[in-house]
XYZ file of C-alpha atoms in Angstrom:
669
model
C 30.009 -10.617 104.748
C 30.930 -13.478 102.472
C 33.447 -15.810 103.988
C 36.756 -16.462 102.395
C 35.773 -20.029 101.545
C 32.663 -18.943 99.799
C 34.572 -16.466 97.599
C 37.147 -19.181 96.779
C 34.338 -21.484 95.660
C 32.665 -18.830 93.509
C 36.008 -17.964 91.822
C 36.623 -21.673 91.066
C 33.169 -22.078 89.624
C 33.567 -19.118 87.372
C 36.934 -20.395 86.135
C 35.464 -23.800 85.384
C 32.488 -22.192 83.457
C 34.953 -20.070 81.429
C 37.018 -23.090 80.500
C 33.920 -25.012 79.404
C 32.630 -22.079 77.389
C 36.033 -21.810 75.540
C 35.932 -25.525 74.785
C 32.340 -25.302 73.501
C 33.044 -22.271 71.279
C 36.158 -23.973 69.849
C 34.049 -27.057 69.008
C 31.386 -24.906 67.317
C 33.978 -22.861 65.362
C 35.688 -25.997 64.174
C 32.416 -27.508 63.098
C 31.486 -24.283 61.201
C 34.849 -24.226 59.477
C 34.538 -27.857 58.542
C 31.062 -27.218 57.121
C 32.306 -24.209 55.113
C 35.306 -26.261 53.814
C 32.878 -28.969 52.745
C 30.762 -26.333 50.883
C 33.825 -24.769 49.231
C 35.064 -28.210 48.140
C 31.602 -28.921 46.714
C 31.528 -25.575 44.878
C 34.975 -26.150 43.430
C 33.969 -29.536 42.212
C 30.757 -28.121 40.642
C 32.840 -25.402 38.962
C 35.351 -27.852 37.560
C 32.671 -30.070 36.091
C 30.781 -27.190 34.450
C 27.813 -27.029 36.809
C 28.057 -23.251 37.050
C 24.548 -22.584 38.303
C 25.000 -25.171 41.149
C 28.467 -23.793 41.963
C 27.002 -20.250 42.019
C 24.341 -21.282 44.536
C 26.925 -23.130 46.731
C 29.292 -20.192 46.875
C 26.388 -17.869 47.463
C 25.399 -19.983 50.581
C 29.003 -19.839 51.725
C 28.975 -16.010 51.384
C 25.756 -15.825 53.394
C 27.394 -17.853 56.320
C 30.813 -16.086 55.930
C 30.330 -12.633 54.285
C 34.156 -12.108 54.192
C 34.992 -15.361 52.501
C 37.316 -14.353 49.619
C 37.268 -17.686 47.887
C 33.449 -17.686 47.565
C 33.605 -14.146 46.099
C 36.404 -15.096 43.707
C 34.550 -18.073 42.290
C 31.305 -16.213 41.998
C 33.111 -13.516 39.970
C 34.620 -16.121 37.686
C 31.292 -17.862 37.237
C 29.572 -14.480 36.416
C 32.291 -13.854 33.728
C 31.778 -17.263 32.180
C 27.972 -16.876 32.118
C 28.452 -13.469 30.544
C 30.509 -15.028 27.754
C 27.770 -17.668 27.243
C 25.117 -14.959 27.054
C 27.194 -13.128 24.429
C 27.368 -16.393 22.471
C 23.549 -16.477 22.691
C 23.527 -12.888 21.299
C 25.927 -13.696 18.527
C 24.080 -16.896 17.664
C 20.725 -15.069 17.443
C 22.275 -12.251 15.429
C 23.847 -14.616 12.901
C 20.616 -16.587 12.668
C 18.615 -13.389 11.923
C 21.208 -12.280 9.251
C 21.002 -15.758 7.758
C 17.187 -15.292 7.539
C 17.807 -11.962 5.692
C 20.115 -13.705 3.169
C 17.454 -16.437 2.632
C 14.849 -13.881 1.897
C 16.462 -13.394 -1.495
C 14.969 -16.706 -2.432
C 12.123 -16.127 -4.889
C 8.749 -17.602 -4.358
C 8.311 -21.024 -5.862
C 5.446 -22.435 -7.871
C 3.491 -25.183 -6.276
C 0.629 -27.156 -7.653
C -2.705 -26.812 -5.961
C -6.218 -28.137 -6.489
C -9.108 -25.790 -6.603
C -11.273 -26.353 -3.526
C -14.895 -25.266 -3.355
C -16.079 -23.689 -0.215
C -17.818 -26.194 2.088
C -20.277 -23.512 3.222
C -21.845 -23.288 -0.280
C -21.965 -26.997 -0.971
C -25.465 -28.521 -1.119
C -26.119 -29.878 2.324
C -29.312 -31.723 1.296
C -28.814 -35.185 -0.224
C -32.489 -35.254 -1.092
C -32.202 -32.266 -3.447
C -29.141 -33.990 -5.103
C -31.195 -37.103 -5.647
C -34.095 -35.123 -7.022
C -31.693 -33.496 -9.522
C -30.276 -36.914 -10.556
C -33.669 -38.611 -11.204
C -34.821 -38.105 -14.779
C -38.552 -38.793 -15.556
C -39.037 -39.678 -19.249
C -42.752 -38.618 -19.276
C -45.158 -37.009 -16.737
C -48.810 -36.362 -17.763
C -51.570 -35.138 -15.505
C -55.086 -34.211 -16.706
C -57.368 -32.674 -14.101
C -55.697 -34.897 -11.490
C -55.996 -33.875 -7.859
C -52.734 -32.544 -6.363
C -52.568 -35.292 -3.774
C -52.759 -37.929 -6.491
C -50.170 -36.134 -8.622
C -47.780 -35.919 -5.638
C -48.248 -39.695 -5.035
C -47.556 -40.351 -8.678
C -44.290 -38.305 -8.592
C -43.190 -40.148 -5.481
C -43.774 -43.554 -7.216
C -41.966 -42.403 -10.345
C -38.965 -41.311 -8.207
C -38.659 -44.771 -6.861
C -38.944 -46.321 -10.294
C -36.363 -44.150 -12.048
C -33.830 -43.856 -9.113
C -31.128 -45.869 -10.722
C -28.207 -44.871 -8.551
C -29.556 -45.805 -5.045
C -29.832 -49.302 -3.638
C -33.266 -50.910 -3.184
C -33.698 -49.848 0.425
C -33.116 -46.089 -0.266
C -34.807 -45.730 -3.654
C -37.139 -42.770 -4.294
C -37.918 -39.545 -2.522
C -40.619 -39.011 0.138
C -42.920 -36.252 -1.018
C -45.553 -35.075 1.527
C -48.603 -32.881 0.930
C -49.677 -30.649 3.850
C -53.106 -29.258 3.005
C -55.120 -28.367 6.137
C -57.866 -26.658 4.247
C -58.383 -29.612 1.921
C -58.151 -27.484 -1.213
C -56.480 -30.287 -3.248
C -56.545 -28.378 -6.538
C -56.575 -30.224 -9.844
C -53.329 -30.453 -11.911
C -53.175 -30.549 -15.733
C -49.546 -30.814 -16.973
C -47.526 -32.880 -19.481
C -43.671 -32.988 -19.266
C -40.975 -35.054 -20.916
C -37.401 -35.823 -19.925
C -37.267 -33.585 -16.897
C -35.604 -34.062 -13.470
C -37.802 -34.752 -10.494
C -37.114 -31.392 -8.941
C -38.120 -29.587 -12.168
C -41.301 -31.671 -12.439
C -42.252 -30.979 -8.875
C -41.521 -27.282 -9.339
C -43.871 -27.094 -12.387
C -46.596 -29.040 -10.619
C -46.592 -26.856 -7.503
C -46.372 -23.591 -9.461
C -49.350 -24.515 -11.678
C -51.599 -24.611 -8.571
C -49.906 -21.756 -6.616
C -48.240 -24.219 -4.131
C -44.563 -24.506 -3.106
C -42.296 -27.169 -1.848
C -39.510 -27.107 0.697
C -36.723 -29.692 1.164
C -36.638 -30.681 4.748
C -34.990 -33.520 6.756
C -35.952 -36.821 5.149
C -38.806 -35.581 2.908
C -40.034 -32.912 0.544
C -42.954 -30.905 1.910
C -45.605 -29.424 -0.401
C -47.901 -26.721 1.029
C -49.911 -23.771 -0.079
C -47.980 -20.732 -1.205
C -50.122 -18.146 0.535
C -47.767 -17.262 3.447
C -45.383 -19.261 5.515
C -45.637 -19.888 9.246
C -42.662 -18.648 11.300
C -42.207 -22.096 12.720
C -41.061 -23.287 9.230
C -38.277 -20.615 9.050
C -34.699 -21.718 9.547
C -31.484 -19.758 10.305
C -28.260 -20.466 8.581
C -24.815 -18.853 8.598
C -23.087 -18.183 5.276
C -19.442 -16.981 5.481
C -18.790 -14.622 2.607
C -15.531 -13.362 1.194
C -14.651 -9.706 0.638
C -14.536 -10.223 -3.116
C -18.102 -11.717 -3.109
C -19.393 -8.765 -1.167
C -17.843 -6.358 -3.696
C -19.406 -8.239 -6.641
C -22.819 -8.412 -5.019
C -23.057 -4.835 -3.783
C -21.170 -3.204 -6.656
C -19.106 -0.976 -4.186
C -16.405 -0.088 -6.628
C -15.919 3.471 -5.709
C -12.179 2.756 -5.196
C -9.407 3.780 -2.891
C -10.534 7.390 -2.661
C -13.052 9.507 -4.387
C -12.266 12.818 -6.021
C -12.485 14.634 -2.715
C -9.938 12.296 -1.036
C -12.554 10.574 1.099
C -12.640 6.853 1.518
C -15.097 5.316 -0.867
C -15.787 1.984 0.888
C -19.271 1.396 2.246
C -19.890 0.824 5.904
C -21.125 -2.518 7.236
C -24.602 -1.210 7.588
C -24.649 0.115 4.027
C -23.324 -3.119 2.725
C -25.976 -5.085 4.640
C -28.705 -2.961 3.046
C -27.107 -3.351 -0.429
C -26.915 -7.170 0.072
C -30.564 -7.292 1.204
C -31.730 -5.238 -1.846
C -29.700 -7.523 -4.158
C -31.211 -10.750 -2.802
C -34.681 -9.211 -2.883
C -34.226 -8.428 -6.574
C -32.945 -11.975 -7.142
C -36.140 -13.475 -5.759
C -35.297 -14.132 -2.179
C -37.999 -12.126 -0.448
C -37.525 -10.808 3.078
C -40.548 -8.561 3.392
C -43.210 -11.332 2.812
C -43.097 -12.498 6.428
C -42.034 -10.729 9.576
C -39.757 -13.536 10.646
C -37.482 -13.407 7.580
C -34.334 -11.520 8.062
C -30.744 -10.936 6.868
C -27.842 -9.671 9.006
C -24.231 -9.012 7.948
C -21.296 -8.667 10.418
C -18.543 -8.076 7.749
C -17.502 -11.686 7.468
C -20.706 -13.709 7.230
C -24.394 -13.593 6.528
C -26.942 -14.627 9.142
C -30.093 -15.443 7.213
C -33.542 -16.554 8.583
C -35.644 -17.914 5.685
C -37.657 -20.795 4.460
C -35.651 -23.861 3.412
C -36.497 -23.206 -0.239
C -35.228 -19.563 -0.070
C -32.138 -20.674 1.816
C -31.404 -23.036 -1.117
C -31.935 -20.180 -3.499
C -29.499 -18.002 -1.458
C -26.979 -20.809 -1.524
C -27.258 -21.166 -5.264
C -26.728 -17.387 -5.724
C -23.693 -17.347 -3.473
C -22.290 -20.383 -5.263
C -22.481 -18.528 -8.435
C -20.556 -15.534 -6.959
C -18.140 -17.428 -4.747
C -15.273 -17.478 -7.243
C -12.587 -14.907 -6.277
C -12.037 -12.682 -9.224
C -9.032 -10.516 -9.214
C -6.831 -8.910 -11.808
C -3.094 -8.296 -12.012
C -2.406 -4.907 -13.492
C 1.012 -4.490 -15.068
C 1.646 -0.950 -16.142
C 4.653 0.290 -18.074
C 5.407 3.959 -18.313
C 7.984 4.692 -21.010
C 9.013 8.314 -21.406
C 11.597 9.580 -23.844
C 12.887 13.076 -23.451
C 15.373 14.849 -25.791
C 16.679 18.369 -25.635
C 18.756 20.269 -28.109
C 20.312 23.708 -27.833
C 22.217 25.650 -30.513
C 23.376 29.212 -30.025
C 25.875 31.606 -31.616
C 26.060 35.262 -30.644
C 28.358 38.275 -31.040
C 28.620 41.424 -28.877
C 30.735 44.469 -29.930
C 32.133 47.119 -27.632
C 34.200 49.924 -29.265
C 35.885 52.631 -27.227
C 37.727 55.705 -28.589
C 38.795 58.282 -26.097
C 35.922 59.054 -23.904
C 33.353 57.643 -26.398
C 31.983 54.057 -26.196
C 30.008 52.393 -28.921
C 28.064 49.198 -27.966
C 25.441 47.014 -29.623
C 22.683 47.599 -27.196
C 18.964 48.166 -27.227
C 17.495 51.656 -27.149
C 16.748 52.993 -23.635
C 18.248 49.843 -22.065
C 21.497 48.908 -20.492
C 21.150 45.396 -21.769
C 22.803 44.141 -24.939
C 20.515 44.123 -27.949
C 22.071 40.887 -29.117
C 20.484 38.656 -26.456
C 21.262 35.091 -25.490
C 18.552 32.461 -24.886
C 19.067 32.787 -21.142
C 18.651 36.605 -21.338
C 15.653 36.410 -23.587
C 13.526 33.846 -21.772
C 14.843 33.747 -18.165
C 12.150 34.555 -15.621
C 14.606 35.846 -13.067
C 13.810 39.347 -11.850
C 10.804 39.897 -14.074
C 8.930 41.721 -11.323
C 11.577 43.180 -8.988
C 14.632 43.860 -11.117
C 17.474 41.555 -10.307
C 15.783 40.254 -7.194
C 17.839 42.119 -4.685
C 17.079 44.590 -1.893
C 18.084 48.120 -3.034
C 18.658 51.383 -1.201
C 18.071 54.697 -2.993
C 19.970 57.889 -2.553
C 23.433 56.420 -2.909
C 23.089 53.763 -0.266
C 24.688 50.362 -1.005
C 22.651 47.498 -2.442
C 22.265 44.109 -0.598
C 22.890 41.317 -3.062
C 20.204 39.105 -1.578
C 18.824 36.679 -4.115
C 15.074 36.647 -4.243
C 14.486 34.601 -7.386
C 12.179 31.673 -7.701
C 13.687 28.184 -6.974
C 14.950 26.126 -9.875
C 13.301 22.908 -11.002
C 15.237 20.125 -12.723
C 12.920 19.592 -15.597
C 12.982 23.211 -17.000
C 13.878 23.661 -20.573
C 17.628 24.221 -21.106
C 18.426 27.928 -21.787
C 22.170 27.696 -21.378
C 22.079 30.054 -18.312
C 25.453 30.586 -16.756
C 27.379 29.261 -19.796
C 30.758 31.093 -20.137
C 31.669 33.001 -23.259
C 33.697 30.944 -25.763
C 35.931 33.969 -26.660
C 36.650 37.522 -25.506
C 38.807 39.256 -28.205
C 40.352 42.644 -27.329
C 42.355 44.787 -29.729
C 43.700 48.393 -29.818
C 44.431 50.253 -33.137
C 45.253 53.923 -33.365
C 43.489 54.694 -30.156
C 40.471 52.551 -30.941
C 39.806 49.904 -28.352
C 37.671 46.988 -29.839
C 36.225 44.210 -27.676
C 34.362 41.322 -29.305
C 32.555 38.777 -27.030
C 31.557 35.521 -28.741
C 28.997 33.263 -27.175
C 28.594 29.794 -28.859
C 26.973 26.705 -27.464
C 25.678 23.466 -28.769
C 24.180 20.873 -26.381
C 22.135 17.684 -26.738
C 20.535 15.940 -23.772
C 18.431 12.877 -23.494
C 16.519 11.127 -20.788
C 14.901 7.665 -20.990
C 12.649 6.730 -18.132
C 10.828 3.434 -17.703
C 8.950 2.245 -14.663
C 6.875 -1.033 -14.562
C 4.825 -1.220 -11.361
C 2.730 -4.356 -10.966
C -0.087 -5.002 -8.474
C -3.122 -7.236 -8.035
C -6.602 -5.832 -7.247
C -9.968 -7.308 -6.763
C -12.435 -7.143 -9.633
C -14.486 -4.012 -9.323
C -12.007 -2.216 -7.047
C -9.782 0.681 -8.021
C -6.033 0.543 -7.981
C -3.833 3.650 -7.954
C -0.295 3.851 -9.383
C 1.817 6.957 -8.853
C 5.316 7.544 -10.346
C 5.986 11.158 -9.411
C 7.904 13.687 -7.353
C 6.196 15.442 -4.526
C 6.443 19.203 -4.674
C 5.652 21.061 -1.513
C 4.816 24.777 -1.634
C 2.816 27.345 0.410
C -0.605 28.405 -0.753
C -0.576 31.756 1.048
C 1.787 34.173 2.792
C 1.445 36.304 5.804
C 1.634 40.133 5.615
C 4.967 41.997 5.143
C 5.702 44.175 8.177
C 7.932 47.200 8.080
C 9.106 49.468 10.874
C 11.189 52.720 10.963
C 13.147 53.636 14.056
C 16.494 54.720 15.496
C 19.326 52.333 14.843
C 23.055 52.212 14.409
C 22.708 50.305 11.182
C 25.571 51.030 8.687
C 23.274 50.297 5.786
C 21.694 53.677 5.967
C 24.078 56.476 5.196
C 23.918 59.927 6.708
C 21.484 59.163 9.459
C 20.687 57.124 12.558
C 17.263 55.912 11.620
C 16.852 52.221 10.944
C 14.470 50.339 8.722
C 13.174 46.892 9.499
C 11.238 44.862 6.862
C 9.898 41.423 7.841
C 9.039 39.208 4.905
C 5.685 37.367 4.840
C 5.590 33.945 6.433
C 4.630 31.033 4.090
C 1.411 29.393 5.189
C -0.946 26.570 4.250
C 1.559 24.244 2.709
C 0.287 21.720 0.197
C 1.837 18.862 -1.765
C 1.459 18.398 -5.502
C 2.560 15.291 -7.297
C 4.488 16.040 -10.432
C 4.809 13.044 -12.722
C 2.504 10.234 -13.824
C -0.310 8.845 -11.853
C -3.057 6.442 -13.004
C -6.201 4.946 -11.501
C -7.448 1.695 -13.013
C -10.630 -0.244 -12.172
C -10.727 -3.743 -13.650
C -13.960 -5.734 -13.832
C -13.931 -9.364 -14.873
C -16.884 -10.106 -17.166
C -19.211 -13.043 -16.647
C -17.626 -14.990 -19.531
C -14.373 -15.157 -17.590
C -12.509 -14.355 -20.749
C -12.575 -10.553 -20.987
C -11.802 -7.796 -18.614
C -13.373 -4.281 -18.677
C -10.883 -1.484 -17.691
C -11.618 1.987 -16.596
C -8.371 3.962 -17.065
C -7.602 7.416 -15.859
C -3.953 8.325 -16.477
C -2.777 11.841 -15.627
C 0.493 13.533 -16.453
C 1.334 16.585 -14.322
C 4.372 18.764 -15.259
C 5.832 21.799 -13.583
C 5.993 24.889 -15.830
C 7.546 27.536 -13.636
C 6.651 30.195 -11.013
C 4.524 33.289 -11.120
C 5.322 36.092 -8.656
C 2.319 37.685 -6.951
C 2.189 40.945 -5.043
C 4.182 44.159 -5.383
C 7.387 45.357 -3.892
C 7.636 46.738 -0.355
C 8.986 50.213 0.231
C 10.174 51.760 3.501
C 11.571 55.361 3.859
C 13.848 56.532 6.727
C 16.044 59.655 6.927
C 15.751 60.190 3.205
C 16.753 56.646 2.357
C 14.333 54.472 0.431
C 14.417 50.669 0.850
C 12.895 48.592 -1.953
C 12.212 44.865 -1.236
C 10.741 42.730 -3.959
C 7.696 40.591 -3.215
C 9.143 37.112 -3.570
C 5.681 35.441 -3.341
C 6.085 32.807 -5.927
C 3.420 30.246 -6.848
C 4.084 27.287 -9.171
C 2.272 26.657 -12.421
C 1.453 23.114 -13.565
C 0.414 21.655 -16.909
C -1.911 18.618 -16.786
C -2.591 16.023 -19.452
C -5.359 13.671 -18.519
C -7.137 10.727 -20.234
C -10.198 8.956 -19.140
C -11.450 5.912 -21.023
C -13.138 2.533 -20.638
C -12.175 -0.539 -22.727
C -12.802 -4.237 -22.728
C -9.871 -6.547 -23.552
C -9.195 -10.278 -23.434
C -7.436 -11.823 -20.468
C -3.755 -11.115 -20.904
C -4.173 -8.433 -23.511
C -2.429 -5.018 -23.387
C -3.935 -1.491 -23.774
C -1.609 1.095 -25.314
C -2.194 4.774 -24.578
C -0.147 7.396 -26.414
C -0.564 10.966 -27.564
C 0.822 12.244 -24.267
C 3.572 14.019 -26.260
C 4.867 17.553 -25.855
C 7.402 19.647 -27.728
C 8.640 23.004 -26.478
C 10.740 25.292 -28.703
C 12.236 28.670 -27.845
C 14.407 30.638 -30.248
C 15.887 34.131 -30.476
C 17.145 35.922 -33.551
C 18.595 39.371 -32.810
C 20.564 41.509 -35.333
C 21.972 44.965 -35.578
C 20.021 46.943 -38.162
C 21.709 47.353 -41.551
C 24.958 45.646 -40.361
C 23.176 42.399 -39.592
C 21.787 42.245 -43.123
C 25.187 42.360 -44.913
C 25.838 38.991 -46.655
C 28.428 36.882 -44.745
C 29.770 39.714 -42.767
C 26.433 40.420 -41.226
C 26.593 37.158 -39.234
C 29.120 38.951 -36.920
C 26.308 41.388 -35.925
C 23.663 38.800 -35.203
C 22.781 36.589 -32.214
C 20.788 33.500 -32.955
C 19.826 30.588 -30.713
C 17.292 27.793 -30.494
C 16.451 25.309 -27.780
C 13.819 22.627 -27.935
C 12.639 19.900 -25.667
C 10.621 16.931 -26.837
C 8.782 14.453 -24.677
C 6.850 11.349 -25.575
C 5.121 9.230 -23.042
C 3.566 5.803 -23.813
C 1.547 3.868 -21.299
C 1.093 0.108 -21.621
C -1.489 -1.575 -19.371
C -1.674 -5.406 -19.292
C -4.498 -7.162 -17.295
C -4.258 -10.773 -16.253
C -6.917 -12.692 -14.328
C -5.080 -14.100 -11.219
C -6.103 -17.015 -9.004
C -5.826 -16.691 -5.180
C -2.596 -18.683 -5.408
C -1.043 -15.942 -7.505
C -0.754 -17.620 -10.887
C -2.782 -16.764 -14.008
C -6.188 -18.384 -13.481
C -6.780 -19.463 -17.084
C -3.675 -18.669 -19.122
C -1.169 -21.394 -19.961
C 2.389 -20.124 -19.117
C 5.572 -22.087 -19.361
C 6.191 -24.003 -16.072
C 3.210 -22.239 -14.435
C 0.015 -24.299 -14.491
C -3.242 -22.347 -14.213
C -4.228 -21.903 -10.620
C -0.733 -22.587 -9.345
C 0.315 -21.466 -5.891
C 3.174 -18.916 -5.561
C 4.726 -19.611 -2.157
C 7.825 -18.628 -0.348
C 9.720 -21.827 0.257
C 11.121 -20.507 3.479
C 8.865 -19.799 6.507
C 10.071 -17.961 9.579
C 9.140 -19.580 12.919
C 10.055 -18.589 16.445
C 12.761 -21.222 16.330
C 14.181 -19.725 13.153
C 13.716 -20.003 9.366
C 12.771 -23.459 8.082
C 11.885 -24.971 4.728
C 8.240 -25.213 3.886
C 7.085 -28.858 3.739
C 6.112 -30.440 0.444
C 2.598 -31.660 -0.244
């Protein structure tokens, strides 16, 4: 048992500990509130001075320590709203800047002066060869002189007549390598030749050759070359140069629609064959090779053949391209004149009408009735039911095309005169029409194409139509259809589904292949203009018939296929730079007329005109094609022509360039 004193002491100790814990908790709480107040004050100050990111971090730390702090939540919401407005300003700023770039795009390219720069890759890298070409020897004469002595003489003469170099660098070192000591005799006389030409004649006369190497010219026998003397060089080559060397001018597409460009392997073989024919041999030694990766040549050859290759590429390095400006001018005029009369006379139960024999149509036809193709195969193009069943007025006529000749179809009658005299009812229908239409069309596409490549220009409409149709299916069965009278059998006819759609371009299209001649003054053009016109439709197949319960259903075929007329020219001409080729003769006139009359009555002078129907419509088309060819430099300006304010070889350049930071003016040179 615990004594009374002990219990009293325990209770006193617990009370003391409780009072101490309350004091400690109060101190901690007060310290925490003071720390939060400090953070809140700091956050408010950051907010007032615009440090929204710092204020956001401060209030976020307050919220972490006091999740229910309303002031921290309030300020974070206000900061998020302000940042959202700033982000919207970024959006608005970027949007306005992009729209401003669109407006600046209306600025036309400006003309800037530029100097023609030769490609460094094709520049002569050997100063020795340049010096040999600059040294002119007034006279060289050898008579049965050993080759070694002749080489020594040429070396001395090079020093004597080297007028451009200083004394320390005069002359050219010429070394003879002759392990077999052949040393053939040279007999040769030359006057006023450069050193390289003289050395070339001397070595050729004894079946030797020379190569320009580092610091000297080496002369050796021409019967084979050691692989240790071969060198490898890289020659970057432009696309235009490849086209000129290989002659791959098949064009954009061949007649079958397949791409006509050569593959890299085919171009490599074509380049190899060209250089072989030009005298750079690759089959004389196993170590000689040529590789092409599409942008550069990798050649392993003797130094002399490398120089030959460099000279050939220098000759073909100029980018030759042609600007083709084509103008298609088409004038179309249509005229229609028509005047017709139709009489209907009724007396009692008798009717007298100007109509053709065995026909319900009027004998005095209109142009639309005489030449319209509607219903030529299947009556009026509607689905009909025999045995008294109603007809379905479903149009099954071919689609219309906007360029058909005007027949005045659907034109209302100008007068309908009705009179009754002594029981005679006379009705006169007058159809009169006079129309003139005209259409002028001009299109002037312009493009630039590399010399030897094919450009294609199309100004046409695309007509899409099926090439075949599926089978027509018909079925007879029981049905509650009201179309069939007097029975419960139904007839179902499913039209054929169009298949194998194709596209035909109706209009003008032209392929042109320009080739700049070597004189750089004339251009050869291969021109292939073609004019395709839509003529109408032809209906194929017969009508479909289904019979059910004594009712016959007749459905016209409706399988229409278009007919086109094509006018095509193919020619090759050579013109001067800037000249124009004119192609005409693509004219066409179509005339349709009708002249119907009532026998005897139609031949009466003056009065007979009331018993005649006469109409004529015509359509004339004339198409002229102008093709102008200009040689264009890579800068976009005419390469050789003098044009006002446009110097030859000028650079056409957009003055505004778009960078990630926005549009900016291009710097001046």
